[in-house]
Tab-separated table of C-alpha atoms and ligand atoms in Angstrom:
chain	number	residue	atom	x	y	z
I	4	MET	CA	18.137	-29.081	-2.941
I	5	ARG	CA	14.722	-27.451	-3.560
I	6	LEU	CA	14.376	-23.983	-4.586
I	7	ILE	CA	11.849	-21.400	-4.286
I	8	HIS	CA	11.630	-19.413	-7.656
I	9	PHE	CA	9.780	-15.967	-6.924
I	10	SER	CA	9.648	-12.902	-9.488
I	11	ASP	CA	8.487	-9.610	-11.423
I	12	THR	CA	7.015	-8.261	-7.688
I	13	HIS	CA	7.372	-4.038	-8.511
I	14	LEU	CA	7.458	-2.816	-4.881
I	15	GLY	CA	6.501	0.606	-4.856
I	16	PHE	CA	3.766	-0.009	-7.751
I	17	ALA	CA	0.586	2.425	-6.786
I	18	GLU	CA	-1.990	3.054	-10.210
I	19	SER	CA	-4.958	3.752	-7.334
I	20	ALA	CA	-5.127	6.972	-6.255
I	21	LYS	CA	-7.409	4.679	-3.009
I	22	VAL	CA	-5.870	4.627	0.153
I	23	ASP	CA	-6.828	2.257	3.037
I	24	PRO	CA	-8.130	4.301	5.957
I	25	ALA	CA	-6.544	1.502	7.983
I	26	THR	CA	-2.806	2.040	7.516
I	27	GLY	CA	-2.842	5.381	5.317
I	28	LEU	CA	-1.088	3.344	2.329
I	29	ASN	CA	-2.087	3.453	-1.326
I	30	VAL	CA	-4.328	0.422	-1.481
I	31	ARG	CA	-2.514	-1.522	-4.397
I	32	GLU	CA	0.533	-0.325	-3.406
I	33	GLN	CA	-0.375	-2.420	-0.505
I	34	ASP	CA	-1.640	-5.157	-2.713
I	35	VAL	CA	1.802	-5.252	-4.142
I	36	TYR	CA	3.961	-5.485	-0.349
I	37	ARG	CA	1.618	-7.962	0.759
I	38	ALA	CA	2.081	-10.365	-2.594
I	39	PHE	CA	6.239	-9.976	-1.695
I	40	SER	CA	5.639	-10.623	1.964
I	41	ALA	CA	3.263	-13.985	1.228
I	42	VAL	CA	5.700	-15.301	-1.065
I	43	ILE	CA	8.366	-14.202	2.572
I	44	ASP	CA	5.490	-16.621	4.484
I	45	ALA	CA	5.531	-19.168	2.673
I	46	ALA	CA	8.951	-19.549	1.845
I	47	LEU	CA	9.833	-19.819	6.228
I	48	GLU	CA	6.730	-22.494	5.831
I	49	ARG	CA	8.694	-24.519	3.147
I	50	LYS	CA	11.729	-23.685	4.514
I	51	PRO	CA	13.883	-24.446	0.921
I	52	ASP	CA	17.236	-24.491	0.147
I	53	LEU	CA	17.065	-21.347	-1.586
I	54	VAL	CA	15.301	-18.385	-2.867
I	55	VAL	CA	15.863	-17.392	-6.131
I	56	HIS	CA	14.409	-13.286	-7.047
I	57	ALA	CA	14.145	-13.461	-11.171
I	58	GLY	CA	14.402	-9.724	-11.454
I	59	ASP	CA	11.620	-6.323	-11.193
I	60	LEU	CA	12.378	-6.251	-7.494
I	61	PHE	CA	11.245	-2.850	-6.940
I	62	HIS	CA	8.645	-1.402	-10.017
I	63	SER	CA	11.297	1.410	-10.322
I	64	ALA	CA	15.553	2.540	-10.938
I	65	ARG	CA	14.522	4.526	-7.470
I	66	PRO	CA	12.529	2.398	-5.016
I	67	SER	CA	10.626	4.724	-2.348
I	68	ASN	CA	11.677	4.190	1.442
I	69	ARG	CA	8.384	2.104	1.747
I	70	ALA	CA	9.550	-0.276	-1.145
I	71	ILE	CA	12.848	-0.285	-0.006
I	72	VAL	CA	12.321	-1.192	3.822
I	73	THR	CA	9.854	-4.252	2.899
I	74	ALA	CA	12.301	-5.611	0.744
I	75	LEU	CA	14.864	-5.599	3.632
I	76	LEU	CA	12.059	-6.749	5.819
I	77	GLY	CA	11.122	-9.472	4.227
I	78	PHE	CA	14.600	-10.489	3.280
I	79	GLN	CA	16.118	-10.142	6.881
I	80	ARG	CA	13.250	-12.720	7.548
I	81	LEU	CA	14.750	-14.872	5.315
I	82	SER	CA	18.739	-14.531	6.669
I	83	ALA	CA	17.350	-14.552	10.517
I	84	ALA	CA	15.360	-18.399	9.144
I	85	GLY	CA	18.957	-18.956	7.424
I	86	ILE	CA	17.785	-19.409	3.939
I	87	PRO	CA	19.759	-17.948	1.181
I	88	LEU	CA	18.632	-15.556	-1.154
I	89	ILE	CA	19.919	-14.623	-4.423
I	90	VAL	CA	17.708	-11.861	-6.336
I	91	VAL	CA	18.720	-10.152	-9.857
I	92	ALA	CA	18.333	-7.074	-11.271
I	93	GLY	CA	15.388	-6.224	-14.160
I	94	ASN	CA	15.107	-4.153	-16.977
I	95	HIS	CA	12.649	-2.206	-13.877
I	96	SER	CA	15.228	-2.208	-11.379
I	97	VAL	CA	18.447	-0.366	-13.247
I	98	PRO	CA	19.854	2.355	-13.111
I	99	ARG	CA	20.776	4.254	-16.658
I	100	VAL	CA	23.282	6.216	-14.819
I	101	ALA	CA	26.553	3.829	-13.416
I	102	ALA	CA	27.380	6.400	-11.336
I	103	SER	CA	23.560	6.859	-9.343
I	104	GLY	CA	24.647	3.539	-7.478
I	105	SER	CA	21.958	0.721	-6.616
I	106	ILE	CA	19.738	-0.260	-4.158
I	107	PHE	CA	20.671	-4.039	-4.936
I	108	ASP	CA	24.321	-3.538	-3.135
I	109	ALA	CA	22.644	-2.597	-0.205
I	110	LEU	CA	20.413	-5.317	-0.189
I	111	ARG	CA	23.443	-7.526	0.442
I	112	VAL	CA	24.545	-5.942	3.580
I	113	LEU	CA	22.195	-9.004	5.258
I	114	PRO	CA	23.826	-12.005	5.747
I	115	GLY	CA	23.135	-15.300	3.456
I	116	ILE	CA	21.319	-12.402	0.755
I	117	ARG	CA	23.151	-12.745	-2.670
I	118	SER	CA	22.025	-10.080	-5.660
I	119	ALA	CA	23.499	-9.561	-9.271
I	120	HIS	CA	22.969	-6.545	-11.081
I	121	SER	CA	26.104	-5.472	-13.127
I	122	GLY	CA	24.929	-6.408	-16.020
I	123	ARG	CA	27.131	-9.284	-16.302
I	124	CYS	CA	26.960	-12.504	-15.399
I	125	GLU	CA	27.731	-13.704	-12.006
I	126	VAL	CA	27.528	-17.583	-9.993
I	127	PHE	CA	27.458	-18.142	-6.280
I	128	GLU	CA	28.285	-21.629	-5.094
I	129	LEU	CA	25.250	-22.698	-2.841
I	130	GLY	CA	26.178	-26.183	-1.016
I	131	ASP	CA	26.492	-29.013	-4.554
I	132	ALA	CA	25.287	-26.330	-5.905
I	133	ALA	CA	26.445	-23.054	-8.598
I	134	VAL	CA	23.323	-20.073	-9.115
I	135	HIS	CA	24.479	-18.125	-12.489
I	136	CYS	CA	22.810	-15.426	-12.541
I	137	ILE	CA	22.524	-13.104	-16.028
I	138	PRO	CA	20.557	-9.382	-14.830
I	139	HIS	CA	18.749	-7.585	-17.219
I	140	VAL	CA	21.553	-6.671	-20.341
I	141	PRO	CA	20.080	-3.776	-21.762
I	142	THR	CA	21.829	-4.650	-25.309
I	143	GLU	CA	20.797	-7.878	-27.187
I	144	ASP	CA	25.033	-8.157	-28.019
I	145	GLY	CA	25.284	-7.930	-23.885
I	146	LEU	CA	23.071	-10.381	-23.423
I	147	ARG	CA	24.359	-12.888	-26.391
I	148	ALA	CA	27.797	-11.973	-25.351
I	149	ALA	CA	26.536	-13.356	-21.756
I	150	LEU	CA	24.683	-16.617	-23.196
I	151	ASP	CA	27.949	-17.427	-23.968
I	152	ALA	CA	29.704	-16.700	-21.095
I	153	LEU	CA	28.344	-19.042	-18.980
I	154	ALA	CA	29.862	-22.214	-17.957
I	155	PRO	CA	27.734	-25.095	-15.803
I	156	ARG	CA	29.982	-25.934	-13.450
I	157	ALA	CA	30.873	-29.776	-13.568
I	158	ASP	CA	32.084	-30.081	-9.985
I	159	LYS	CA	28.885	-29.639	-8.780
I	160	ARG	CA	25.545	-31.565	-8.825
I	161	PHE	CA	23.349	-28.511	-9.280
I	162	ASN	CA	23.759	-25.526	-11.625
I	163	VAL	CA	21.423	-23.373	-11.687
I	164	LEU	CA	20.483	-20.422	-14.172
I	165	VAL	CA	18.786	-16.635	-12.757
I	166	MET	CA	17.982	-14.235	-15.449
I	167	HIS	CA	15.683	-12.191	-16.510
I	168	ALA	CA	15.060	-11.754	-19.836
I	169	GLY	CA	11.621	-11.920	-22.682
I	170	VAL	CA	11.671	-15.464	-24.782
I	171	GLU	CA	11.049	-14.667	-28.326
I	172	GLU	CA	9.116	-17.642	-30.070
I	173	ALA	CA	8.929	-18.775	-33.637
I	174	ASP	CA	5.291	-18.628	-33.208
I	175	GLY	CA	4.952	-15.074	-30.652
I	176	ARG	CA	3.505	-17.516	-27.670
I	177	PHE	CA	6.036	-14.902	-25.284
I	178	SER	CA	6.171	-11.667	-27.124
I	179	LEU	CA	6.055	-8.815	-25.428
I	180	ALA	CA	7.266	-5.412	-26.452
I	181	GLU	CA	7.878	-3.657	-23.056
I	182	PHE	CA	10.344	-0.456	-22.654
I	183	ASN	CA	13.971	-1.535	-22.031
I	184	ALA	CA	13.019	-5.105	-22.676
I	185	VAL	CA	15.937	-7.021	-24.362
I	186	ASN	CA	14.531	-10.257	-25.984
I	187	LEU	CA	16.670	-13.431	-25.713
I	188	PRO	CA	18.719	-14.120	-29.209
I	189	SER	CA	17.736	-17.914	-30.160
I	190	GLY	CA	19.664	-21.029	-29.288
I	191	ALA	CA	19.343	-19.503	-26.489
I	192	ILE	CA	16.781	-21.874	-24.990
I	193	GLN	CA	19.129	-25.055	-26.071
I	194	ARG	CA	22.211	-23.155	-23.762
I	195	MET	CA	19.212	-23.087	-21.412
I	196	GLY	CA	19.118	-27.093	-21.458
I	197	GLU	CA	23.052	-26.864	-20.135
I	198	PHE	CA	20.860	-26.321	-16.526
I	199	ASP	CA	19.464	-28.421	-14.206
I	200	TYR	CA	16.889	-25.601	-13.943
I	201	VAL	CA	16.615	-22.086	-15.199
I	202	ALA	CA	14.244	-18.946	-12.878
I	203	LEU	CA	13.494	-16.338	-15.777
I	204	GLY	CA	11.898	-13.271	-15.065
I	205	HIS	CA	10.062	-10.819	-17.260
I	206	TYR	CA	6.646	-11.899	-18.702
I	207	HIS	CA	3.410	-11.420	-15.682
I	208	ARG	CA	2.375	-14.696	-16.763
I	209	PRO	CA	3.710	-18.533	-15.188
I	210	MET	CA	4.786	-19.855	-18.373
I	211	GLN	CA	7.062	-22.783	-18.873
I	212	VAL	CA	9.989	-21.929	-22.197
I	213	ALA	CA	11.370	-25.629	-22.234
I	214	PRO	CA	11.442	-28.871	-19.606
I	215	ARG	CA	13.261	-27.033	-16.357
I	216	VAL	CA	12.893	-23.856	-17.376
I	217	ARG	CA	9.910	-20.978	-15.823
I	218	TYR	CA	8.626	-17.637	-15.493
I	219	SER	CA	7.670	-17.531	-12.187
I	220	GLY	CA	5.319	-14.450	-13.108
I	221	SER	CA	4.725	-11.312	-11.218
I	222	THR	CA	2.773	-12.010	-8.054
I	223	GLU	CA	0.196	-9.380	-7.779
I	224	ARG	CA	-1.782	-8.043	-11.505
I	225	LEU	CA	-0.508	-4.549	-12.462
I	226	HIS	CA	-1.986	-4.231	-15.952
I	227	ALA	CA	-5.258	-5.824	-16.844
I	228	SER	CA	-4.206	-8.252	-19.404
I	229	GLU	CA	-2.894	-9.690	-16.314
I	230	ALA	CA	-7.033	-10.288	-15.617
I	231	GLY	CA	-6.745	-14.147	-15.935
I	232	TYR	CA	-3.265	-15.242	-15.255
I	233	ALA	CA	-2.874	-17.094	-11.666
I	234	LYS	CA	-0.040	-15.530	-9.630
I	235	GLY	CA	1.660	-17.562	-7.342
I	236	PHE	CA	5.627	-18.884	-7.034
I	237	LEU	CA	7.394	-22.208	-7.530
I	238	GLU	CA	8.493	-24.482	-5.891
I	239	VAL	CA	11.404	-26.569	-7.464
I	240	ASP	CA	12.439	-29.844	-6.435
I	241	LEU	CA	15.681	-30.176	-8.318
I	242	ALA	CA	17.006	-33.912	-7.484
I	243	GLY	CA	13.345	-35.404	-7.973
I	244	GLY	CA	12.789	-33.004	-11.024
I	245	THR	CA	9.329	-31.915	-9.856
I	246	THR	CA	7.755	-28.387	-9.867
I	247	THR	CA	4.792	-26.899	-7.983
I	248	PHE	CA	3.492	-23.804	-8.765
I	249	HIS	CA	1.858	-22.417	-5.606
I	250	ARG	CA	-1.146	-19.737	-5.590
I	251	LEU	CA	-1.465	-16.855	-3.942
I	252	ALA	CA	-3.953	-14.320	-3.802
I	253	PRO	CA	-3.663	-11.322	-6.077
I	254	ARG	CA	-6.627	-8.358	-6.526
I	255	GLU	CA	-9.531	-9.745	-9.051
I	256	ILE	CA	-9.257	-7.958	-13.024
I	257	LEU	CA	-12.368	-8.319	-14.285
I	258	PRO	CA	-12.825	-6.660	-17.689
I	259	LEU	CA	-16.120	-6.756	-18.478
I	260	PRO	CA	-17.060	-8.256	-22.444
I	261	VAL	CA	-16.162	-5.357	-24.864
I	262	LEU	CA	-20.278	-3.606	-26.088
I	263	PRO	CA	-20.522	-2.095	-29.289
I	264	CYS	CA	-22.271	1.634	-29.222
I	265	ARG	CA	-22.032	2.362	-32.847
I	266	GLY	CA	-25.551	4.163	-33.006
I	267	LYS	CA	-26.895	3.298	-29.082
I	268	THR	CA	-27.759	6.295	-27.800
I	269	PRO	CA	-26.769	6.661	-23.593
I	270	GLY	CA	-30.114	4.904	-22.577
I	271	GLU	CA	-29.208	2.313	-24.756
I	272	VAL	CA	-25.823	1.925	-23.128
I	273	LEU	CA	-26.344	2.048	-19.753
I	274	ASP	CA	-29.198	-0.903	-20.285
I	275	ALA	CA	-26.773	-2.469	-22.543
I	276	LEU	CA	-24.274	-2.008	-19.128
I	277	ARG	CA	-26.974	-3.183	-16.908
I	278	ALA	CA	-27.064	-6.506	-18.345
I	279	ILE	CA	-23.908	-7.017	-18.364
I	280	ALA	CA	-23.467	-5.986	-14.712
I	281	ALA	CA	-26.048	-8.195	-13.780
I	282	SER	CA	-24.387	-11.019	-15.517
I	283	VAL	CA	-21.085	-10.596	-13.484
I	284	PRO	CA	-20.991	-13.140	-10.671
I	285	SER	CA	-19.377	-11.048	-8.007
I	286	VAL	CA	-17.443	-7.789	-8.305
I	287	GLU	CA	-16.159	-7.593	-4.933
I	288	GLY	CA	-13.287	-6.072	-3.684
I	289	ALA	CA	-12.143	-6.847	-8.250
I	290	ILE	CA	-11.090	-3.282	-10.337
I	291	VAL	CA	-13.474	-3.948	-13.182
I	292	VAL	CA	-13.025	-2.133	-15.857
I	293	VAL	CA	-16.076	-1.025	-18.282
I	294	ARG	CA	-15.322	-1.359	-22.577
I	295	LEU	CA	-16.988	1.025	-24.432
I	296	GLU	CA	-16.429	0.639	-28.988
I	297	GLU	CA	-16.978	3.521	-30.883
I	298	ILE	CA	-19.807	5.566	-28.685
I	299	ASP	CA	-21.176	8.604	-30.066
I	300	PRO	CA	-18.604	11.099	-28.518
I	301	VAL	CA	-21.607	13.212	-27.207
I	302	ALA	CA	-23.228	9.849	-26.119
I	303	TRP	CA	-19.962	9.231	-24.196
I	304	ILE	CA	-20.526	12.802	-22.204
I	305	GLU	CA	-23.392	12.242	-21.538
I	306	LEU	CA	-22.911	9.072	-20.008
I	307	TRP	CA	-19.875	10.469	-18.591
I	308	ARG	CA	-22.069	12.864	-15.668
I	309	GLU	CA	-24.619	8.974	-15.089
I	310	ARG	CA	-21.478	6.944	-14.319
I	311	ARG	CA	-21.604	7.177	-10.845
I	312	ASP	CA	-25.276	6.175	-10.470
I	313	PHE	CA	-24.831	3.127	-12.260
I	314	GLU	CA	-21.138	2.152	-10.710
I	315	ARG	CA	-23.595	2.522	-7.399
I	316	GLU	CA	-26.132	0.449	-9.092
I	317	ARG	CA	-24.828	-2.213	-10.683
I	318	LEU	CA	-21.219	-2.459	-9.756
I	319	ALA	CA	-20.731	-1.843	-5.717
I	320	GLY	CA	-18.438	-3.283	-3.895
I	321	ALA	CA	-15.755	-3.493	-6.385
I	322	PHE	CA	-12.450	-1.744	-5.610
I	323	GLU	CA	-12.521	0.394	-8.770
I	324	VAL	CA	-14.574	0.583	-12.629
I	325	ARG	CA	-12.483	1.977	-14.948
I	326	TRP	CA	-13.690	3.057	-18.603
I	327	GLU	CA	-12.449	2.229	-21.457
I	328	LYS	CA	-14.117	3.699	-24.901
I	329	THR	CA	-12.811	3.668	-28.651
I	330	PHE	CA	-14.622	6.823	-30.386
I	331	ALA	CA	-17.031	6.578	-33.598
I	332	ALA	CA	-15.631	8.160	-36.622
I	333	VAL	CA	-18.489	10.800	-36.807
I	334	ARG	CA	-19.102	12.028	-40.263
I	335	ARG	CA	-19.129	16.450	-40.700
I	336	GLY	CA	-22.123	17.308	-41.782
I	337	SER	CA	-21.026	19.321	-44.215
I	338	GLY	CA	-17.828	20.634	-45.098
I	339	GLY	CA	-15.104	19.338	-44.779
I	340	GLY	CA	-15.627	15.644	-44.439
I	341	GLY	CA	-12.560	13.692	-42.676
I	342	PRO	CA	-13.140	12.168	-39.122
I	343	ILE	CA	-13.587	13.515	-36.283
I	344	GLY	CA	-10.784	14.167	-34.136
I	345	SER	CA	-10.637	14.915	-30.637
I	346	LEU	CA	-13.019	17.245	-27.894
I	347	ALA	CA	-9.771	19.641	-27.702
I	348	THR	CA	-8.274	18.843	-31.630
I	349	GLU	CA	-12.198	20.332	-32.622
I	350	PHE	CA	-11.386	22.734	-30.388
I	351	ALA	CA	-8.350	24.120	-31.515
I	352	ALA	CA	-9.817	24.163	-35.105
I	353	TYR	CA	-13.219	25.353	-34.874
I	354	MET	CA	-11.354	28.729	-32.742
I	355	LYS	CA	-9.510	29.682	-35.845
I	356	SER	CA	-12.438	31.042	-37.449
I	357	ALA	CA	-14.919	31.203	-34.922
I	358	ALA	CA	-16.375	34.900	-35.049
I	359	THR	CA	-14.920	36.812	-31.037
I	360	GLU	CA	-15.470	40.163	-32.158
I	361	GLY	CA	-14.949	42.414	-28.562
I	362	LEU	CA	-13.276	39.015	-27.168
I	363	ASP	CA	-9.750	37.866	-26.260
I	364	ARG	CA	-9.531	34.688	-28.682
I	365	GLU	CA	-6.423	33.084	-27.088
I	366	ARG	CA	-7.610	33.429	-23.463
I	367	LEU	CA	-10.887	32.189	-25.209
I	368	ARG	CA	-9.286	29.123	-26.295
I	369	ALA	CA	-7.628	28.815	-23.040
I	370	LEU	CA	-10.749	27.908	-21.192
I	371	GLY	CA	-12.302	25.845	-23.782
I	372	GLU	CA	-9.042	23.968	-23.338
I	373	ARG	CA	-9.003	23.768	-19.753
I	374	LEU	CA	-12.846	22.850	-19.190
I	375	ILE	CA	-12.822	20.490	-21.933
I	376	ALA	CA	-9.944	18.596	-20.328
I	377	ARG	CA	-11.530	18.791	-16.655
I	378	VAL	CA	-14.758	17.330	-18.413
I	379	LEU	CA	-12.299	14.259	-20.153
I	380	GLU	CA	-10.205	14.529	-16.976
I	381	ASP	CA	-13.723	13.841	-14.871
I	382	GLU	CA	-12.561	16.748	-12.277
I	383	VAL	CA	-16.201	18.555	-12.646
I	384	PRO	CA	-18.061	18.408	-9.137
I	385	SER	CA	-20.829	15.846	-9.572
K	420	MN	MN1	8.065	-7.310	-15.054
């Protein structure tokens, strides 16, 4: 028996404002749809006995119509080809209120598609295999109870477990703080050893937790921290005990080396950035992350005006350039002596004592805050 294991497709994710002129779709949203469809294509080509999706099918509990349609069209192709699919809900796809219902009920309409989303274990029988599913369980106690209730079926040749949860190892290798995520209680991995294969979802990096216990990772890069991770899906031969990771081609995320900017003028920062950019082999289609450390707030504002020229000259072809920075803690010349806060904080403090005779102090403060916000949000026309 062969199965394909994929996970964390996050359909509906869209982080960029860029729209593909050919399709009218948000490009990053399109990226996640393309990755999802690539796995469906591969499944149709490889014809496994089963496909499992280990959670976070959708990016949110209330996915957009387009995200739903993409999922249904993909699953319908599997269904039409007679390839069974089992999908469990992840922490991004569970409505907090039971009364609102779940999109996972709708998925069951397609022949051969089964879904587990009720927060408890469900077992599906598929020929000589039993597939045990634990969707995202919101509490640690609930997860422990679900694990305790697991009972591999002695009458089946293969027992597969599909679940969406984090695994906390003593060395912290797998720890990842995420909202609404629950980590496995200790002893869980031992429990997993009773299965022929455990298909895990939650971490976006493909990982082997134990022999036959794996995270397939997400199918597209969703966050800068996933810059170096391979993206793909797993093909598992249960009888032979072999597992193959098939790579997809996700969008590149290229974080440039952190540039220490303490004491540097905007010109010096730009020179250093040009040297860094020259050392990058190719930025074509990539999300490039420029990382400035301890930059002087005033230098930052000057640099911000010139960054477009730098991007055009040195990072042409990049899909998007993101600027991350930390500010140097500058000391005041006289008086207070504390570190300088954000521009908005400093301005608010200044306005409390500023001489504003004949002016509406409150209006002036509000106007200043708006202008600062516009500068920082990059809404000033260039
Ligand atoms: Mn996820």
